[in-house]
Short mmCIF file of C-alpha atoms in Angstrom, two decimals:
data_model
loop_
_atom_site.label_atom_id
_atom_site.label_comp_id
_atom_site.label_asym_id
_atom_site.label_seq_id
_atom_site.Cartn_x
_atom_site.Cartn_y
_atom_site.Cartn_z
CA UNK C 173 -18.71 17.71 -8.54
CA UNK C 174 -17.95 13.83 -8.86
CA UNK C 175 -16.02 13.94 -11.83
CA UNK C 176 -15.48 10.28 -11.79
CA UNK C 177 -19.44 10.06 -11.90
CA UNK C 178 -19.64 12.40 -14.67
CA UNK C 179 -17.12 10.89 -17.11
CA UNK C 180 -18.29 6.87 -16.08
CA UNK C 181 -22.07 8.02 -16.53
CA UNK C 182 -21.83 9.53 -19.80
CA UNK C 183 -20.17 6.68 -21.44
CA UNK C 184 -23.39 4.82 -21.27
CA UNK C 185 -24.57 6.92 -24.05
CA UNK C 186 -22.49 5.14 -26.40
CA UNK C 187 -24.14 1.43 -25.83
CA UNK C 188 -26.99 0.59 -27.99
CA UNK C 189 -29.44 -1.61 -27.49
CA UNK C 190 -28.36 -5.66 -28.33
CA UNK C 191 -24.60 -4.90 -27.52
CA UNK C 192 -22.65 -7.54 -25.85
CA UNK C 193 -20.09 -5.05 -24.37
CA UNK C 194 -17.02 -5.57 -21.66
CA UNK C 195 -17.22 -4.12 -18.23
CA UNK C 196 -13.97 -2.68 -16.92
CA UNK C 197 -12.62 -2.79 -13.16
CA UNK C 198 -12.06 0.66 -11.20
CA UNK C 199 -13.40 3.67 -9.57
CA UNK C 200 -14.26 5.51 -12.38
CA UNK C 201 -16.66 2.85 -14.41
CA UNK C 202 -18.17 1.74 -11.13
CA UNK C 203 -20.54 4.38 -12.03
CA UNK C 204 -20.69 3.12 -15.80
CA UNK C 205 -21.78 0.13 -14.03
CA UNK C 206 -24.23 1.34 -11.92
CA UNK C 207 -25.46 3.39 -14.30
CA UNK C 208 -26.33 0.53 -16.45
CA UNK C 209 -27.27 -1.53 -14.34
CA UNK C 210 -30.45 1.55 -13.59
CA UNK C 211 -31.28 1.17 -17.75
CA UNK C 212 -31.10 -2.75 -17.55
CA UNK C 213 -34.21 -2.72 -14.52
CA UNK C 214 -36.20 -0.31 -16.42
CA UNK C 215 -35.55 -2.05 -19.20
CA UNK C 216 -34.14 0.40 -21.50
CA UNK C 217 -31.44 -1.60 -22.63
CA UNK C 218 -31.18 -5.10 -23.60
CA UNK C 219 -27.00 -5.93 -23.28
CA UNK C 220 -24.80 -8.74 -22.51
CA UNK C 221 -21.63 -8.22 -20.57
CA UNK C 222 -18.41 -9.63 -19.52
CA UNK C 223 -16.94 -8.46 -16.98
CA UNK C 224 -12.53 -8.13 -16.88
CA UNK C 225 -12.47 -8.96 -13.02
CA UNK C 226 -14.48 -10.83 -10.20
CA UNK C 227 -15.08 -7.64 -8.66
CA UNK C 228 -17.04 -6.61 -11.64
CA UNK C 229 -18.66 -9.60 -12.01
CA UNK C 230 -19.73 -9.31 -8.61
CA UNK C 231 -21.61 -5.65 -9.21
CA UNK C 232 -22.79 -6.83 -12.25
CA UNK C 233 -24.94 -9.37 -10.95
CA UNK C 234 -25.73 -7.13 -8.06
CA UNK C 235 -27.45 -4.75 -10.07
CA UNK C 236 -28.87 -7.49 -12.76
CA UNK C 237 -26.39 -7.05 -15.56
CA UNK C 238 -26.87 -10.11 -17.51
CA UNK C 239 -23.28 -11.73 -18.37
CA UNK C 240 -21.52 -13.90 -20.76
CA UNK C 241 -18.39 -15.70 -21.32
CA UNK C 242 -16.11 -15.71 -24.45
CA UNK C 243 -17.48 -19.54 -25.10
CA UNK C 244 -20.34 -17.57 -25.77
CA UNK C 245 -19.38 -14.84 -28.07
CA UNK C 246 -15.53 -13.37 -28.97
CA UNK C 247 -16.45 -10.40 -30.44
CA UNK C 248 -17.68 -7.80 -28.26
CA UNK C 249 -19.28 -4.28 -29.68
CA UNK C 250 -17.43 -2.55 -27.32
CA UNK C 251 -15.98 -2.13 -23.93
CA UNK C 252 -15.66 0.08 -21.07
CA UNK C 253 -12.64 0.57 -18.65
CA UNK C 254 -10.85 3.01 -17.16
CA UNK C 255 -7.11 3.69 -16.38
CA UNK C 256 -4.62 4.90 -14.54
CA UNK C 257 -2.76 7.44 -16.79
CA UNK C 258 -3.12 8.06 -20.54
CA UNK C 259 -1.90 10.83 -23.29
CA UNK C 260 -2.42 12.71 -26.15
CA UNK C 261 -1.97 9.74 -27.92
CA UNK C 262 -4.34 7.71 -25.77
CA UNK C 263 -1.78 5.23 -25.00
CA UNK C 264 -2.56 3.75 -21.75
CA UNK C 265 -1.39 2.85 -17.99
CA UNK C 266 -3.91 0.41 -16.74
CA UNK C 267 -3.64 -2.17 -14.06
CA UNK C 268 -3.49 -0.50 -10.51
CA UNK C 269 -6.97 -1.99 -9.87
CA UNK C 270 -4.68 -5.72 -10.35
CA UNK C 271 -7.07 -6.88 -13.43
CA UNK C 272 -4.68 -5.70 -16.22
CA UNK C 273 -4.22 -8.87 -18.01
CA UNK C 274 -8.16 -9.59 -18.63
CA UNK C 275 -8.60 -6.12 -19.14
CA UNK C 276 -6.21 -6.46 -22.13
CA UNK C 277 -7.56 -9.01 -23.62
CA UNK C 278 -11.73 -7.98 -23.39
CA UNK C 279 -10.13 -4.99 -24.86
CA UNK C 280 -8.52 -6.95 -27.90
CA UNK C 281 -11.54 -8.88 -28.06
CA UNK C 282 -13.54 -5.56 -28.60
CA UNK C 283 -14.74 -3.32 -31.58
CA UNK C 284 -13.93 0.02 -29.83
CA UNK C 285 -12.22 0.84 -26.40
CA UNK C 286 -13.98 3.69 -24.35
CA UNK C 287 -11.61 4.86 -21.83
CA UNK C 288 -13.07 6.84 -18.54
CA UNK C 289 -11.30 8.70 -16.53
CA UNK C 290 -11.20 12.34 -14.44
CA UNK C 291 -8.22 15.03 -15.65
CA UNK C 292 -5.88 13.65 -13.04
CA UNK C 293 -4.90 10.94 -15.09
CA UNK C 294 -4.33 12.68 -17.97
CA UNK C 295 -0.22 12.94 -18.52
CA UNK C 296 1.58 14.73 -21.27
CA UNK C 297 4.00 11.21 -21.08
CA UNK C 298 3.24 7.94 -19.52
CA UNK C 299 4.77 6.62 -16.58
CA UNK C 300 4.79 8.76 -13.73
CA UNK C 301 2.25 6.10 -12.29
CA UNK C 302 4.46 2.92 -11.28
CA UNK C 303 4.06 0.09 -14.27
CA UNK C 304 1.88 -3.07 -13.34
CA UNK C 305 3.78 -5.95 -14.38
CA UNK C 306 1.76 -9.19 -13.85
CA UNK C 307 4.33 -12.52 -13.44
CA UNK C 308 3.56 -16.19 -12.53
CA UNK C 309 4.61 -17.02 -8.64
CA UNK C 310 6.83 -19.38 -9.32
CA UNK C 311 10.45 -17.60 -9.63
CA UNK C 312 9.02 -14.15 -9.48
CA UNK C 313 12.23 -12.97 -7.39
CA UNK C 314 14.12 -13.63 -11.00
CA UNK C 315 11.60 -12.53 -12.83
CA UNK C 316 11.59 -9.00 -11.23
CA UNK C 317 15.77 -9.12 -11.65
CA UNK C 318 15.28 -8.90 -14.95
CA UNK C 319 12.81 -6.82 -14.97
CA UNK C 320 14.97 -4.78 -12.85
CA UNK C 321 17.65 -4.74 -15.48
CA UNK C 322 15.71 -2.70 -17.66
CA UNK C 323 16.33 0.35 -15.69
CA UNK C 324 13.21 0.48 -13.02
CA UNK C 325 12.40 -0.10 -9.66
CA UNK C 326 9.76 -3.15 -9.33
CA UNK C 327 8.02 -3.75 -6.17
CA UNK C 328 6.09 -6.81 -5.27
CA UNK C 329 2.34 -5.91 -4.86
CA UNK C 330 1.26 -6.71 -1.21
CA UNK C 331 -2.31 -6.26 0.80
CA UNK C 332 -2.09 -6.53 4.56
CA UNK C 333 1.51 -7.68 3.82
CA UNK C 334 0.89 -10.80 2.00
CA UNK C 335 1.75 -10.74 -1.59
CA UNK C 336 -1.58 -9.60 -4.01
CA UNK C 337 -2.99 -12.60 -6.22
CA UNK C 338 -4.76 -11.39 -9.55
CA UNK C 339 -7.70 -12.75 -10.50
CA UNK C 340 -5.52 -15.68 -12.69
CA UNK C 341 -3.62 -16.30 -9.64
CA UNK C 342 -0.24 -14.55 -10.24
CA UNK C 343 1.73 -11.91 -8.65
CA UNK C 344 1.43 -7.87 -9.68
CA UNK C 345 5.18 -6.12 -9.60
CA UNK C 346 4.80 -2.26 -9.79
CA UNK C 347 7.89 -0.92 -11.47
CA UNK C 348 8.45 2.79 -11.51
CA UNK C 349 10.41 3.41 -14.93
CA UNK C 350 10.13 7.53 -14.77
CA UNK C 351 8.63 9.15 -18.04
CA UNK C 352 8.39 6.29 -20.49
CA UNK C 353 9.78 7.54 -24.05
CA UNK C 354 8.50 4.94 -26.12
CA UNK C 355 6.34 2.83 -24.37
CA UNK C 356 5.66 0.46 -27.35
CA UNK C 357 8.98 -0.85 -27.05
CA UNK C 358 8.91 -1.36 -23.70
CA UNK C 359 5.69 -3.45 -23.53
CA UNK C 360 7.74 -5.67 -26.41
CA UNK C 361 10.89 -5.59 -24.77
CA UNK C 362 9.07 -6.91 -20.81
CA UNK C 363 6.97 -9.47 -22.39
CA UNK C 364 9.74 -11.35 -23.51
CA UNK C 365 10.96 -12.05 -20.33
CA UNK C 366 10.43 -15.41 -18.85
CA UNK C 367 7.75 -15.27 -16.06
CA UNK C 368 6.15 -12.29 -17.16
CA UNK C 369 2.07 -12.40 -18.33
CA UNK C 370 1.61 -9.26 -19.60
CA UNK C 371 2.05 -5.43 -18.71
CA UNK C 372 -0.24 -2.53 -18.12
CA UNK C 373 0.44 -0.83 -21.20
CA UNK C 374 -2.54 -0.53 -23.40
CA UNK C 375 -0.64 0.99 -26.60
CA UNK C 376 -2.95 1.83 -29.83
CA UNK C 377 -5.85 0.62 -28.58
CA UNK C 378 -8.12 3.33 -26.86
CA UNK C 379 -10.62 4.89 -29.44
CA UNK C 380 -12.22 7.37 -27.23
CA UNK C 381 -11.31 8.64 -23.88
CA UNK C 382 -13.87 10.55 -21.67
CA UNK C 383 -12.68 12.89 -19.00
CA UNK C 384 -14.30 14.49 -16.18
CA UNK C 385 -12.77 18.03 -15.48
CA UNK C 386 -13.95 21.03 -12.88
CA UNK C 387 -15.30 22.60 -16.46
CA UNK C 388 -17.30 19.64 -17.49
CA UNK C 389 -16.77 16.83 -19.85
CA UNK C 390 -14.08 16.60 -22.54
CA UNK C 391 -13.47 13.70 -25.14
CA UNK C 392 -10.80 12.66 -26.77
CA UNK C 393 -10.98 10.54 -29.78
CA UNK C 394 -8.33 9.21 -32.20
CA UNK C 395 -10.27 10.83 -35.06
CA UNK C 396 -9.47 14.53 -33.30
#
């Protein structure tokens, strides 16, 4: 059983027809995507999209996802991403796929935030996955010192040993913090640092998250 497939397909139940709705980078709602992207050719849905990274852009338009821009429309119905880690309280880790900071802000731009995801990334506390910090080039040695002084290990993103460039051009630090007691603070506390864009911690702002287990489907919702 594909429990990514499960969880990413089913959240396609919750778009109506007329939506403009964000698309989220990752593994899991690649199948959201495609999914979609089967209802927009048969023409069972009529949506408009933006997408949180190239990548998704790129599938989008593959499979004939119409897309928009926020000069377009700033309110979106909804949007749907997935993550790396999230808990009973559906606070978030998000940002190993690199596209953290635009998936932060389709999410703020959205009505609701459907999280998918399979039980592996389900954590009674946040932060046994290392923290995706995103910082501007320039200085990012300093940067991560500081970081550094907040009791973590940061590391500088690399892909076939050259430094990874987000989407906005800047530089990903993962920073392995252990069990994060309150990771509210922290998110304040790193994003007043010079050089820093914004962190992978998406606090209070999943609605729903949909999981794929070995028995099925579970959802979790903030109205449980």
């Amino acid at each position: 059983m594909n429990l990514k497939k499960l969880a990413g397909e089913k959240a396609v139940e919750y778009i109506r027809d007329g939506m403009t709705i964000g698309l989220g980078t990752g593994s899991t709602v690649y199948w959201t995507i495609r999914k979609l992207g089967e209802l927009v050719k048969q023409r069972e849905l009529q949506i408009r999209a933006i997408p949180t990274s190239q990548q998704t852009s790129y599938l989008a338009n593959e499979l004939g996802i119409p897309l928009k821009t926020f000069a377009q429309s700033t309110e979106l119905d909804l949007t749907i991403d997935g993550a790396d880690e999230f808990n009973s309280s559906l606070d978030l880790i998000k940002g190993g796929g690199g596209a953290l900071v635009r998936e932060k802000l389709v999410a703020a731009a959205s009505n609701r935030l459907i999280i998918v995801a399979d039980e592996s990334k389900s954590v009674e506390e946040i932060g046994k996955f290392p923290l995706p910090i995103e910082v501007v080039p320039f200085a990012w040695e300093v940067t991560a010192k500081r970081i550094e002084g907040l009791n973590c290990v940061p590391t500088l993103r690399r892909v076939n040993g050259c430094p990874y460039v987000s989407d906005n051009g800047n530089y990903i630090l993962d920073c392995f913090f252990g069990y994060i007691e309150n990771p509210a603070k922290l998110d304040r506390t790193i994003k007043l640092l010079p050089g820093v864009v914004d962190t992978g911690l998406f606090i209070s702002m999943a609605d729903t998250v949909i999981i794929g287990t070995s028995n099925g489907l579970k959802v979790l919702s903030k109205n449980n």
